[in-house]
Short mmCIF file of C-alpha atoms in Angstrom, two decimals:
data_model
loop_
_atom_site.label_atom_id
_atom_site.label_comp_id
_atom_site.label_asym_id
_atom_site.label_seq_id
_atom_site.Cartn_x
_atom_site.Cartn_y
_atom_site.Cartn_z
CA UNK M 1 -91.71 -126.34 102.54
CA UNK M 2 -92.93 -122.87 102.69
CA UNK M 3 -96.38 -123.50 102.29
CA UNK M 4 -96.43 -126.14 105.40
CA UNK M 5 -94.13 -123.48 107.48
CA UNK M 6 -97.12 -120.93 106.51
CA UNK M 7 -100.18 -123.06 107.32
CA UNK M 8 -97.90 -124.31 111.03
CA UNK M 9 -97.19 -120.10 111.17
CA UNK M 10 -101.55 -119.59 110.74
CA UNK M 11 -102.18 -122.44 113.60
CA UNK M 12 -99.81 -120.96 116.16
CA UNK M 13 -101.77 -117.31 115.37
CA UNK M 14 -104.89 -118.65 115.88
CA UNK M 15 -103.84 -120.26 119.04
CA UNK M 16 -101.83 -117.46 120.52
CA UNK M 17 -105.14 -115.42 119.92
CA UNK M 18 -106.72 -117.49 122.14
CA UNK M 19 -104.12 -117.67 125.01
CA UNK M 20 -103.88 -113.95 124.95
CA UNK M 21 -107.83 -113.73 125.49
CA UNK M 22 -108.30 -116.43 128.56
CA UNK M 23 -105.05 -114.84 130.28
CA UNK M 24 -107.13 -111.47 129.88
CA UNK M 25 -109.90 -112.31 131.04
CA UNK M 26 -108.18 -114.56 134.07
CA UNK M 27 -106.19 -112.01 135.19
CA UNK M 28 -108.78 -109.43 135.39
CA UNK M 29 -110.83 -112.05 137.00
CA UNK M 30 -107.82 -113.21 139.60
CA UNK M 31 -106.15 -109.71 140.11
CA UNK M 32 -107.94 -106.99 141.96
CA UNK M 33 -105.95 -103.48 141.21
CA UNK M 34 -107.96 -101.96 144.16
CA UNK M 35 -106.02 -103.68 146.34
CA UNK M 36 -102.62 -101.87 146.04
CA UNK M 37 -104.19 -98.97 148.12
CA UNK M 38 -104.54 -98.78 151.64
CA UNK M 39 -108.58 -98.44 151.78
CA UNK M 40 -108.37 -97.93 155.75
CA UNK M 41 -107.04 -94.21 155.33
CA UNK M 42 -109.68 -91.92 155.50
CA UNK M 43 -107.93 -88.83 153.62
CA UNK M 44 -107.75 -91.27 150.22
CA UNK M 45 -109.81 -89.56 147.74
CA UNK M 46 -111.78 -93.26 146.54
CA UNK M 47 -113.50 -91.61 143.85
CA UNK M 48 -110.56 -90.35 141.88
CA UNK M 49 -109.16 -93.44 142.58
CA UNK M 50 -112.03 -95.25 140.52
CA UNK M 51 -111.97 -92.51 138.07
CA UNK M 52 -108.57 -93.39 137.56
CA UNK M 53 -108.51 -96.77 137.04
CA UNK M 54 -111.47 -96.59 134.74
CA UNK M 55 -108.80 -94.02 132.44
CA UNK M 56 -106.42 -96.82 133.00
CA UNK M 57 -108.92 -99.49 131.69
CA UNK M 58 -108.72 -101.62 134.74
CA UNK M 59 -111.54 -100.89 137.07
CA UNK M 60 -112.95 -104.60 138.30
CA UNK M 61 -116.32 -102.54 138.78
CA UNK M 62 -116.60 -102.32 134.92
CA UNK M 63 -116.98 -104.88 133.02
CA UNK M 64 -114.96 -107.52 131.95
CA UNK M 65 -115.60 -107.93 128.42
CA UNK M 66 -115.85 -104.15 127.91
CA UNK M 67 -112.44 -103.96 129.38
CA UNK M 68 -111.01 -106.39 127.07
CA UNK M 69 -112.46 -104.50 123.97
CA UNK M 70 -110.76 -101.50 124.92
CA UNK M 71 -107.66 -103.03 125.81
CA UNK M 72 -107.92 -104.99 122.66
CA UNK M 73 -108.69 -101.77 120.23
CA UNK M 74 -105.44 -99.69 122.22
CA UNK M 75 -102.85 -102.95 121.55
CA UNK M 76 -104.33 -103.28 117.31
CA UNK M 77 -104.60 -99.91 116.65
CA UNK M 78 -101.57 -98.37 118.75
CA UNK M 79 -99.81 -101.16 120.12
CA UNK M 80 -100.59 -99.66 123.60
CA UNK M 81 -100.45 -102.66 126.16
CA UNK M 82 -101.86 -100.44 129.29
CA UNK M 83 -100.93 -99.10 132.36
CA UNK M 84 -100.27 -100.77 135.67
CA UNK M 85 -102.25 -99.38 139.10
CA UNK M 86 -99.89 -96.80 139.85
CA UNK M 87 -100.12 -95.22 135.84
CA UNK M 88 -96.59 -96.67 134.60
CA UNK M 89 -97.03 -97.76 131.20
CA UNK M 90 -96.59 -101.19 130.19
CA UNK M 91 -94.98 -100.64 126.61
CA UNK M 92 -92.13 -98.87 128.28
CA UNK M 93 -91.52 -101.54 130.99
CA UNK M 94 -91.74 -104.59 128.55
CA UNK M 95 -89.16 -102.51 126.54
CA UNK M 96 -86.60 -102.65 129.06
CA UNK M 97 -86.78 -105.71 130.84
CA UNK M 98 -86.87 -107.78 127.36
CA UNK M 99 -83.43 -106.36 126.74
CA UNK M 100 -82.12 -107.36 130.32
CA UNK M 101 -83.24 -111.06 129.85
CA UNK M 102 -81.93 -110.99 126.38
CA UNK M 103 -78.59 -110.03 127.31
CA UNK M 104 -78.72 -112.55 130.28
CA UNK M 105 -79.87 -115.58 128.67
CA UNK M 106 -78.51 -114.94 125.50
CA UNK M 107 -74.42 -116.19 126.14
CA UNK M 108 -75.61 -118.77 128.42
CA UNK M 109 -78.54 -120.38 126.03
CA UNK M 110 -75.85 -121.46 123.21
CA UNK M 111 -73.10 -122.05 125.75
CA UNK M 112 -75.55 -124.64 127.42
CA UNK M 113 -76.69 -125.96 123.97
CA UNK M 114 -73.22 -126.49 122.17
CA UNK M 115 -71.70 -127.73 125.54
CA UNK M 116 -74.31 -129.92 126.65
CA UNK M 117 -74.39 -131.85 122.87
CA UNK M 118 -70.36 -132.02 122.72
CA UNK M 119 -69.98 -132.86 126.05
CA UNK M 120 -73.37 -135.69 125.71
CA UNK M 121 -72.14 -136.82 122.12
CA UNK M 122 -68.60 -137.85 123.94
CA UNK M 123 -69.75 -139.24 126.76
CA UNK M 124 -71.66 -141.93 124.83
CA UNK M 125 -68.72 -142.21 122.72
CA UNK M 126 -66.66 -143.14 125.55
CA UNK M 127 -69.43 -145.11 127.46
CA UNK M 128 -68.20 -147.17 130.63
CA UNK M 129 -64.75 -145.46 130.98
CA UNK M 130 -63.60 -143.24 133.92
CA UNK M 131 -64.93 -140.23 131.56
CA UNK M 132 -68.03 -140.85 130.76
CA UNK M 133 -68.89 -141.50 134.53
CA UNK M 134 -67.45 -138.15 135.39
CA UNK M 135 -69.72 -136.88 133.25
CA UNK M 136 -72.47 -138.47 134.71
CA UNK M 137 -71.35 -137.17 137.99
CA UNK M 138 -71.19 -133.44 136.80
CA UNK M 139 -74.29 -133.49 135.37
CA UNK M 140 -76.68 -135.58 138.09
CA UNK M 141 -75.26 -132.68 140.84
CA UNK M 142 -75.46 -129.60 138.53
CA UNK M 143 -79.35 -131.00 137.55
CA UNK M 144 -79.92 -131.95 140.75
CA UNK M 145 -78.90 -128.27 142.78
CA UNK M 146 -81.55 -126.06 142.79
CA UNK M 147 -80.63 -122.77 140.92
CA UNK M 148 -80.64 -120.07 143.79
CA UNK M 149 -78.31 -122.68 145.87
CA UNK M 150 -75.51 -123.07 142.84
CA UNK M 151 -76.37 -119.27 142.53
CA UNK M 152 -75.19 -118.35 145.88
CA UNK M 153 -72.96 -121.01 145.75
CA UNK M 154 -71.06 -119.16 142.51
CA UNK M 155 -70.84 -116.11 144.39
CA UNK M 156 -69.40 -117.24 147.71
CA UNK M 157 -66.36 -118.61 145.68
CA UNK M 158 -66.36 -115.62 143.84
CA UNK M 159 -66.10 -113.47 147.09
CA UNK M 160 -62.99 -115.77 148.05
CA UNK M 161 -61.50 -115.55 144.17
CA UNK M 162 -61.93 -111.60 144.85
CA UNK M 163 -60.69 -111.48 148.64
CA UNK M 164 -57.35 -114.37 147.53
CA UNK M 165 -56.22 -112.19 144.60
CA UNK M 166 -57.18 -109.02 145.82
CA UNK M 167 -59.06 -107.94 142.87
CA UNK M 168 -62.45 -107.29 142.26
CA UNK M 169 -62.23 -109.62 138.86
CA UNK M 170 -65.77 -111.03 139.65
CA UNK M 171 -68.89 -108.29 139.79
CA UNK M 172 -71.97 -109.78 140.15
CA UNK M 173 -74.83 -107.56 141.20
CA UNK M 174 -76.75 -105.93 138.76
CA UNK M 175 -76.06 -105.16 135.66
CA UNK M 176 -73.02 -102.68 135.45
CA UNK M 177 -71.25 -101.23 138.92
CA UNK M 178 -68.04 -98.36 139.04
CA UNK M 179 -67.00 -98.13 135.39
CA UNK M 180 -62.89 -97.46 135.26
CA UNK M 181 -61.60 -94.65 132.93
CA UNK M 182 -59.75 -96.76 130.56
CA UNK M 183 -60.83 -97.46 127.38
CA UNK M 184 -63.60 -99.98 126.88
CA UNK M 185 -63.95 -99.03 130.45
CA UNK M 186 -67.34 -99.85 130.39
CA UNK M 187 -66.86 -103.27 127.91
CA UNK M 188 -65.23 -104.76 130.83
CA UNK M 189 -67.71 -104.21 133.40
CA UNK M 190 -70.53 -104.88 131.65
CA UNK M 191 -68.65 -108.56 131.14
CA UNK M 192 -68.04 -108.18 134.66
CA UNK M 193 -71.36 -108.32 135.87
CA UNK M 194 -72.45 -110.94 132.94
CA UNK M 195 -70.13 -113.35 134.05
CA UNK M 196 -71.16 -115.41 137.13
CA UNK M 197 -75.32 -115.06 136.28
CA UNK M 198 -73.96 -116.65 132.60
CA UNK M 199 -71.96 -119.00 134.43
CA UNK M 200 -74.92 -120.06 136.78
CA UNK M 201 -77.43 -120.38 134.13
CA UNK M 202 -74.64 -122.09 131.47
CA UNK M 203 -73.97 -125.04 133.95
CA UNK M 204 -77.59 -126.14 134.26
CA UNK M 205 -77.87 -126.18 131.00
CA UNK M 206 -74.97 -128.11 129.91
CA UNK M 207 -75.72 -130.90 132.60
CA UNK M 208 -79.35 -131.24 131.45
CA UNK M 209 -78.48 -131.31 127.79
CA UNK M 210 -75.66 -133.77 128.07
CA UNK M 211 -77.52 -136.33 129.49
CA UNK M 212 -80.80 -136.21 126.71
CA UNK M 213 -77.76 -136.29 124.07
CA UNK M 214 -76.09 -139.16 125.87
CA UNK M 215 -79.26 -141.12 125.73
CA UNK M 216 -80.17 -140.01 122.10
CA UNK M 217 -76.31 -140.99 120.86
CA UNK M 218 -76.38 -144.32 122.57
CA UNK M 219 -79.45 -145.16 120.36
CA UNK M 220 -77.78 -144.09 117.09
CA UNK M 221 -73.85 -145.48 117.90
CA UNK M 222 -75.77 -149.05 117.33
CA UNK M 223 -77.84 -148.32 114.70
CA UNK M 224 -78.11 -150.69 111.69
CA UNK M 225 -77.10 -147.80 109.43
CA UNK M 226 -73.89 -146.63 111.85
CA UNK M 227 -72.72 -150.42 111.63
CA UNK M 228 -73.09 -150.16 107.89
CA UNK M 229 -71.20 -147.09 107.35
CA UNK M 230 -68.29 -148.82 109.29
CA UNK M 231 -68.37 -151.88 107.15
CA UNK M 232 -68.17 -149.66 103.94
CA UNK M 233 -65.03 -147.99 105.05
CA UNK M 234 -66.39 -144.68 106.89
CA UNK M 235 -63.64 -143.92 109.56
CA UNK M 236 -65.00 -143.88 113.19
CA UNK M 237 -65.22 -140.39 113.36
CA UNK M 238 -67.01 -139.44 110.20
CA UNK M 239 -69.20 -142.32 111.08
CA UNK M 240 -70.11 -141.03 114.41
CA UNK M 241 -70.52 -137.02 112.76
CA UNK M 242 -72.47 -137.89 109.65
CA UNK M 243 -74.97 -140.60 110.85
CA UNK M 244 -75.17 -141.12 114.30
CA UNK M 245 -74.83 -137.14 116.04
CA UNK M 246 -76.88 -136.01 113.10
CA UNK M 247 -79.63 -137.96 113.63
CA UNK M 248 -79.32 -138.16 117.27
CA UNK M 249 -79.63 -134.25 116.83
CA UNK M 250 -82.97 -134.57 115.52
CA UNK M 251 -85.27 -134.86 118.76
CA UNK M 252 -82.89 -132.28 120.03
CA UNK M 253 -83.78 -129.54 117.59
CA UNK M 254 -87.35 -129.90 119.25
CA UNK M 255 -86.22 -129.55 122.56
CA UNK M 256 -83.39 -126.98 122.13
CA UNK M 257 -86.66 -124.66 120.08
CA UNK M 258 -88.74 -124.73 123.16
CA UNK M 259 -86.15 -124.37 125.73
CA UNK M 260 -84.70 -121.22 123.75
CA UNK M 261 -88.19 -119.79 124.68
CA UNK M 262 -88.17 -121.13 128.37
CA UNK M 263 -85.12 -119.31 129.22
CA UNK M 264 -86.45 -115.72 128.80
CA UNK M 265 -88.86 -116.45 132.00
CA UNK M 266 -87.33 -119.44 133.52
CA UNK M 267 -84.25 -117.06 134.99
CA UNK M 268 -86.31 -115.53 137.39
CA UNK M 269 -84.53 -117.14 140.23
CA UNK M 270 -81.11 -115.90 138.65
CA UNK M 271 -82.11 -112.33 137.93
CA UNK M 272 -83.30 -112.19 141.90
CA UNK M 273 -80.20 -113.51 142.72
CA UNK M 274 -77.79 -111.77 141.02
CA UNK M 275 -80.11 -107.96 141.24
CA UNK M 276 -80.85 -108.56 137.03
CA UNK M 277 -84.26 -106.84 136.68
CA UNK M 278 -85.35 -109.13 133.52
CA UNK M 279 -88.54 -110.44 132.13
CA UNK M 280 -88.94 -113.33 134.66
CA UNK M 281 -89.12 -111.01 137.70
CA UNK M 282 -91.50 -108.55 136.18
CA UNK M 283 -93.38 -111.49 135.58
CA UNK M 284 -93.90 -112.21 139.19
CA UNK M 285 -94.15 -108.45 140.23
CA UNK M 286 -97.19 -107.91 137.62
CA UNK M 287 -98.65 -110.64 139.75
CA UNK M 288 -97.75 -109.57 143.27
CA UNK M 289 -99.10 -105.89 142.11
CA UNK M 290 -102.05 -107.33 140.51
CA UNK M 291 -101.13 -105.59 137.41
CA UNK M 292 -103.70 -107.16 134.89
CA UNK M 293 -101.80 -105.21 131.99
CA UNK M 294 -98.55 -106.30 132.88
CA UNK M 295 -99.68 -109.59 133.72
CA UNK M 296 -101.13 -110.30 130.39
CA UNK M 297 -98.02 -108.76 127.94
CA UNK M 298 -95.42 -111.62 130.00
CA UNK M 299 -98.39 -113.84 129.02
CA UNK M 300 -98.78 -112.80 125.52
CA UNK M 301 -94.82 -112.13 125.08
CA UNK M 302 -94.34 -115.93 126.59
CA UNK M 303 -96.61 -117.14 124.20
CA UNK M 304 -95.56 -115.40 121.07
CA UNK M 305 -91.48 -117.19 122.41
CA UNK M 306 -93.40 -121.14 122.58
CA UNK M 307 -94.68 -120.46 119.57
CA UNK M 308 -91.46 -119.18 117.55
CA UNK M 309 -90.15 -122.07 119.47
CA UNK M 310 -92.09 -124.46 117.59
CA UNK M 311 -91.86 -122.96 114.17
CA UNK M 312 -88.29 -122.93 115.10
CA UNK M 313 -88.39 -126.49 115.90
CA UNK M 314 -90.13 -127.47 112.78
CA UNK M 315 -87.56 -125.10 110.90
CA UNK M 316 -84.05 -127.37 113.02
CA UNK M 317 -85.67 -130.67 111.66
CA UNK M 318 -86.30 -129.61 108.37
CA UNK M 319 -82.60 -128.71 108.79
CA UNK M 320 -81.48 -131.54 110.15
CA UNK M 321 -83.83 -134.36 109.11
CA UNK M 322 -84.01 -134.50 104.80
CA UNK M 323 -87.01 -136.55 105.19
CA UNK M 324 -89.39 -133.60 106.35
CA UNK M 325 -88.55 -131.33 103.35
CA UNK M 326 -89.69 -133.79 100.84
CA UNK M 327 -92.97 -134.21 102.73
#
């Protein structure tokens, strides 16, 4: 088992290697730093400007590949990712952003994932009865809103909560607002803030995992070796927990690895929302500011997530699945 988790860990190297060199050399291809100043006013000194950016390692007048052995050298030797066009360094912004996504994502990732398989495992169960279509329901109009609208959507009925009660129980932009001087003062706002973007993100997740374990439990509930277990004497239950979820959680370990790893960028539209400045909108501001630096770490950063994702995944069906250990 180790050895085949060691040659899979070798692969995904080599390969994020290579992803981290094309996004390099694409973004210093696509992105054009000179463009964040304004060229048209004649009291910019240009040639300090240059200077500059060649310091910074990000000049498109030098070359590309010299660029990327620099930049290459500074991240191996230092573990210095660069500096964006205005000189902010890129170690120091990756540093706190990561942490803002992480405490974001983190709640609403296994809240999604445990909800979405209970919630999918008993709605097979119960197939054809009044609650396994309201399951349905819930989950084709939660997949089916975009995220921004059931963002918005969570905050106008928050306003109302706040404005019926007369309370400001919901607090929902940015991180942390007008800390009380009680203790764990700060606890409770933090928890505040955390709740409606968790809430938002949690939903989508439940109604999109409930209905792949739905599907993946309807397979297994008339398996041959389910049908079996009954006739030997296994109650229902145990039937349904030891045989059918556990298998049906199989394929699931594969998806729930990646998705882990898709969450960290793909709440972009939730940190905008809800004034969170995470990982996913520094993503898109690297871009807007052709930051080539800052462009590449989300790339390389993304990369390093997919592929923890799948040694993660082949680590859950191990787990899960008895079969792949012996192999």
């Amino acid at each position: 088992m180790l050895i085949y988790l060691a040659r899979r860990l070798a692969n995904y190297a080599v390969l994020l290697i290579i992803a981290i060199t094309l996004a390099y050399i694409i973004a210093s291809v696509a992105l054009n730093p000179l463009a964040v100043f304004d060229w048209t006013n004649p009291s910019l000194d240009r040639g300090s400007i240059l200077r500059t950016l060649t310091d910074y390692n990000i000049n498109p007048n030098d070359p590309v590949l010299s660029r990327f052995g620099n930049w290459a050298h500074g991240v191996l030797t230092s573990w210095d990712w660069g500096r964006d066009p205005k000189g902010a360094s890129v170690n120091d912004e990756v540093a706190v952003r990561i942490w803002v996504s992480v405490r974001l994502i983190t709640i609403a990732t296994f809240v999604g994932m445990f909800g979405g398989v209970a919630l999918g495992a008993w709605s097979a169960v119960k197939k054809g009865r009044p609650a396994d279509k309201g399951i349905s329901i819930f989950a084709l109009i939660f997949i089916s809103t975009p995220p921004m609208v059931l963002a918005v959507v969570l905050q106008i009925l928050a306003v109302k909560f706040n404005q019926a009660t007369g309370t400001n129980f919901f607090e929902f932009i940015g991180e942390t607002g007008n800390i009380g001087n009680y203790p764990g003062a700060w606890l409770v706002d933090r928890l505040q803030h955390l709740l409606l973007p968790t809430l938002s993100l949690s939903l989508m997740h439940i109604a999109t995992y409930s209905r792949y374990q739905r599907n993946l439990m309807l397979d297994t509930l008339g398996a041959d070796y389910v049908r079996t277990a009954r006739a030997k004497g296994l109650t229902a239950g145990k039937a349904i927990r030891k045989h059918a979820l556990r298998n049906a959680l199989i394929p699931m370990a594969t998806y729930f690895a990646f998705a882990i790893t898709g969450v960290v960028l793909g709440a972009t539209i939730t940190e905008q929302v809800f004034g969170w400045h995470g990982f996913g909108i520094y993503g898109v501001q690297s871009i807007t500011q052709q930051d080539i630096n800052g462009t590449v770490a989300v790339v390389a950063f993304s990369g390093v997530c997919v592929l923890l994702g799948a040694l993660l995944s082949d680590i859950l069906v191990a787990i899960v699945d008895p079969r792949v250990r012996t192999n």
